[in-house]
Amino acid sequence: MNDTAEIYDQGEYNFAYLDEQTKRMIRRAILKGIAIPGYQVPFASREMPMPYGWGTGGVQVTASILGRDDCLKMIDQGSDDTTNAVSLRGFFEKTAGIRTTYETSEATVIQTRHRIPEKTLTEDQILVFQVPIPEPLRFLEPRETETRKMHALEDYGLMHVKLYEDIAKNGHIATTYAYPVKVNDRYVMDPSPTPKFDNPKIDEMAALQLYGAGREKRIYAIPPYTRVKSLDFEDYPFEVQKFDKPCGLCGAEDVYLDEVILDDRGGRMFVCSDSDFCEERRAAGHAGPMAADPAALQIGGNTQGETA
Amino acid sequence: MPVRLYLNNVGKSFTMHLQGGSVIPVVDKVEFSVNAGECAVLGGPSGAGKSSILKMIYGNYRCDQGQILVTIGDEIINVAGAEPRRILKLREDTIGYVSQFLRTIPRVSAEDVVAEPLVAQGTSEEEAVEKARSLLTRLNVPERLWTLPPATFSGGEQQRVNIARGFIAHYPILLLDEPTASLDAANRAVVVRLVQEKKEQGVAMVGILHDQDVREEIADRIIDVTGFAAEVAA
Amino acid sequence: MSLFQADEPLLQVHNVTRYYGDRVGCADVSFDLWPGEVLAIVGESGSGKTTLLNCLSTRLAPTAGAIEYRMRDGSMRNLYQLSEAERRLLMRTDWGFVHQNAADGLRMNVSAGANVGERLMAVGDRHYGNIRSTADAWLGRVEIDSDRIDDDPRSFSGGMRQRLQIARNLVTRPRLVFMDEPTGGLDVSVQARLLDLLRRLVADLGLSVVIVTHDLAVARLLSHRIMVMRHGNVIEAGLTDQVLDDPREPYSQLLVSSILQV
């Protein structure tokens, strides 16, 4: 237990910041969400000590499910050490005093902003998503009363209108993130702005998935081993992005890559978006085509020491 | 020949609400019948109610009293009390109306305007247009006009298009409202022949014809409408 | 095939009444609508014709009365006893609604093709190529060039928008279409083209139509039958040409005599 958590014991903070009544309320919403996979459960979202857009929904969900023995991994765009991830990890280290990690396999709760780790998750893990706009129908139907009815009546033609527009305007389904899915053959759901590359991982995932939208006050969930189908047309089936190169650092193929600009002269490389996955591979001796590049060395770095 | 049309005690007046509710009597106790293959011409001066009688038979004007009975096979229908859709059906297959004035429909060609009643009766479009062209030829409508909408035609051309439209389909009862008015001699003769052909097919006709020569040629009987003059309300 | 041979009505309206508080919207309206029949509801603004139309189309619940509709399976159903899901399915398959303002009936921020294809996708069509070719064929039927298929209706003229709205409604081959002043607010020449198009489509598809208009020329051209409304009541009804050529009621006579002769 660290200083801040101890301060709670003196009457300052509750474990993981939220008070127990709020956690109960959120847990009820989570349970309801699990019972009705893909259904958006309204909840009384609290003001959090961080701005909307920083993951207030995910933070509330995480705060409500954390126990003292949990080990938390916090990722932002696949990376453990970008601002958002660092800040939120710090938040929970301070308010809950729990263990944190960079390693996917070590974590019991993983809160993520827009990526699903490359490493297959297990039944013992929970993946918490930060969601900005939970309503997949919102861009075509601004009225909440109407979108709720559409969900209730499984009236989802509109989703395909959006995909139709994509094909009509781009020749293919150009939606590359927040790609709508149908959960358990019933509710259409927005898997948060994760790249559609990750959609297949959502399907039949062993880990429990919880989605929290703080500003929009919605929680939804996908229980383990639930069928999740990405919407598509018969003649334009769902496809994930393909990268024509492996990761420049670790040489991994069939993973999601980020483009990294190396210098002012057009130098660039593609590296694993999942930084933990990349490091683990490099530690195991895998090397990509640019692993020896001095610039790349700087990007890849050696973060082993920081995880301690 | 069997009776096709029978008007029994038909009366009609107009109430002009915009003119203080004044009642204008038109006709009263109209009674006559027309047999198949017969052409009865309504006689009498303008304003005697000839046109109103024709319009009542067509269901265009309502009757205040009496019956207008139409025989179709074994069935007798009272136009005066028929449902709107029954009247529309009668107009489609039983009662035709040839008037002087064409109500033009935008963007429909002359030959299609003529062919339409036949198509409505179930004739194929091709066959109907074929027949329309032959009628337009008989009525001396120049071929270059056939595919154009008649809205821009001269009055005489429009009238002949309308006559062709009125005569193209077979109706057991045909109403003729001054079909020859202002036609030249050649076209008048064509209309007379068309009427003769309808007679031979057993069509019962009621007409208004001011043209003395035409009347003498086609009328089997003159019905003097002045006999049905309504009493002017006191 | 004659349109007047069907032996069962499509829509039966029994004593439909709608109050707005103490004020009467429409009162005690009853009629039958038959397959293939076009009924015009005429009257001046505030006469209750739009209230009636909205009651008929389940957009506004009547205060009293019943409306029955013959479903595609032949059964007669009370519209206000349908479940919401049934009602919605009906509205987007077997029915159409053409609004006076096309923007109310279109999605202005998606392409013309998607506007037409939406109903198909809503009933489960999942083949992009088929949806697109069907949409293209319908754009052709309403005289919109194929090369506009990917344009938003925002870039369309008023007349084109209205034609697009019609295509969007007809793509599922509805049997009953409600129209609220479909030619209102359009230039005269644009109006004529739209009317002609409507007339043809209605005849070709054998549609039943309830059309609200204050324009008697529109009623004359499109409808078989007319109901004249005033102060929420139907004051005169009958064959279109009968009511227009031989109007009986004082108000009908006033309406007819108010038409400008050209």
Short mmCIF file of C-alpha atoms in Angstrom, two decimals, chain B residues 12 14-18 59-64 84-85 87-89 91-92 103 105-108, chain C residues 2 4-6 34 143 193 196 199-200 220 224-225 236 239 241-242 245-246 248-250 253 257:
data_model
loop_
_atom_site.label_atom_id
_atom_site.label_comp_id
_atom_site.label_asym_id
_atom_site.label_seq_id
_atom_site.Cartn_x
_atom_site.Cartn_y
_atom_site.Cartn_z
CA LYS B 12 -81.62 17.27 -61.41
CA PHE B 14 -78.23 22.86 -59.05
CA THR B 15 -78.17 24.74 -55.77
CA MET B 16 -75.85 27.70 -56.08
CA HIS B 17 -74.72 28.33 -52.53
CA LEU B 18 -72.44 31.12 -53.60
CA GLY B 59 -71.85 9.51 -63.40
CA ASN B 60 -70.18 12.86 -63.74
CA TYR B 61 -73.21 14.73 -62.37
CA ARG B 62 -75.27 13.40 -59.53
CA CYS B 63 -79.01 12.77 -59.81
CA ASP B 64 -81.34 14.28 -57.30
CA PRO B 84 -67.64 5.49 -56.92
CA ARG B 85 -65.56 2.44 -57.72
CA ILE B 87 -68.87 3.86 -61.64
CA LEU B 88 -65.16 3.81 -62.45
CA LYS B 89 -65.51 0.18 -63.45
CA ARG B 91 -66.45 3.74 -67.31
CA GLU B 92 -63.71 1.26 -67.93
CA ARG B 103 -58.23 17.00 -71.06
CA ILE B 105 -52.18 14.90 -69.69
CA PRO B 106 -48.65 16.24 -69.72
CA ARG B 107 -45.99 14.19 -71.50
CA VAL B 108 -48.28 11.46 -72.87
CA SER C 2 -58.80 -3.69 -63.85
CA PHE C 4 -61.71 -1.89 -59.63
CA GLN C 5 -62.25 -5.62 -59.32
CA ALA C 6 -60.73 -6.35 -55.93
CA TRP C 34 -59.65 -0.26 -52.18
CA GLU C 143 -35.80 10.12 -64.02
CA ARG C 193 -43.39 16.59 -64.34
CA ASP C 196 -47.08 12.94 -64.45
CA ARG C 199 -49.62 9.26 -62.14
CA ARG C 200 -47.65 6.71 -64.16
CA ARG C 220 -58.20 15.92 -60.52
CA HIS C 224 -60.26 8.54 -58.31
CA ARG C 225 -62.09 9.80 -55.31
CA GLU C 236 -68.50 15.89 -49.10
CA LEU C 239 -65.91 10.46 -57.45
CA ASP C 241 -64.93 14.47 -61.30
CA GLN C 242 -68.37 14.33 -59.67
CA ASP C 245 -67.89 19.23 -61.62
CA ASP C 246 -71.01 19.04 -59.50
CA ARG C 248 -72.98 20.18 -53.57
CA GLU C 249 -71.84 21.69 -50.35
CA PRO C 250 -71.38 25.43 -50.07
CA GLN C 253 -68.54 25.04 -54.35
CA SER C 257 -64.92 28.26 -57.80
#
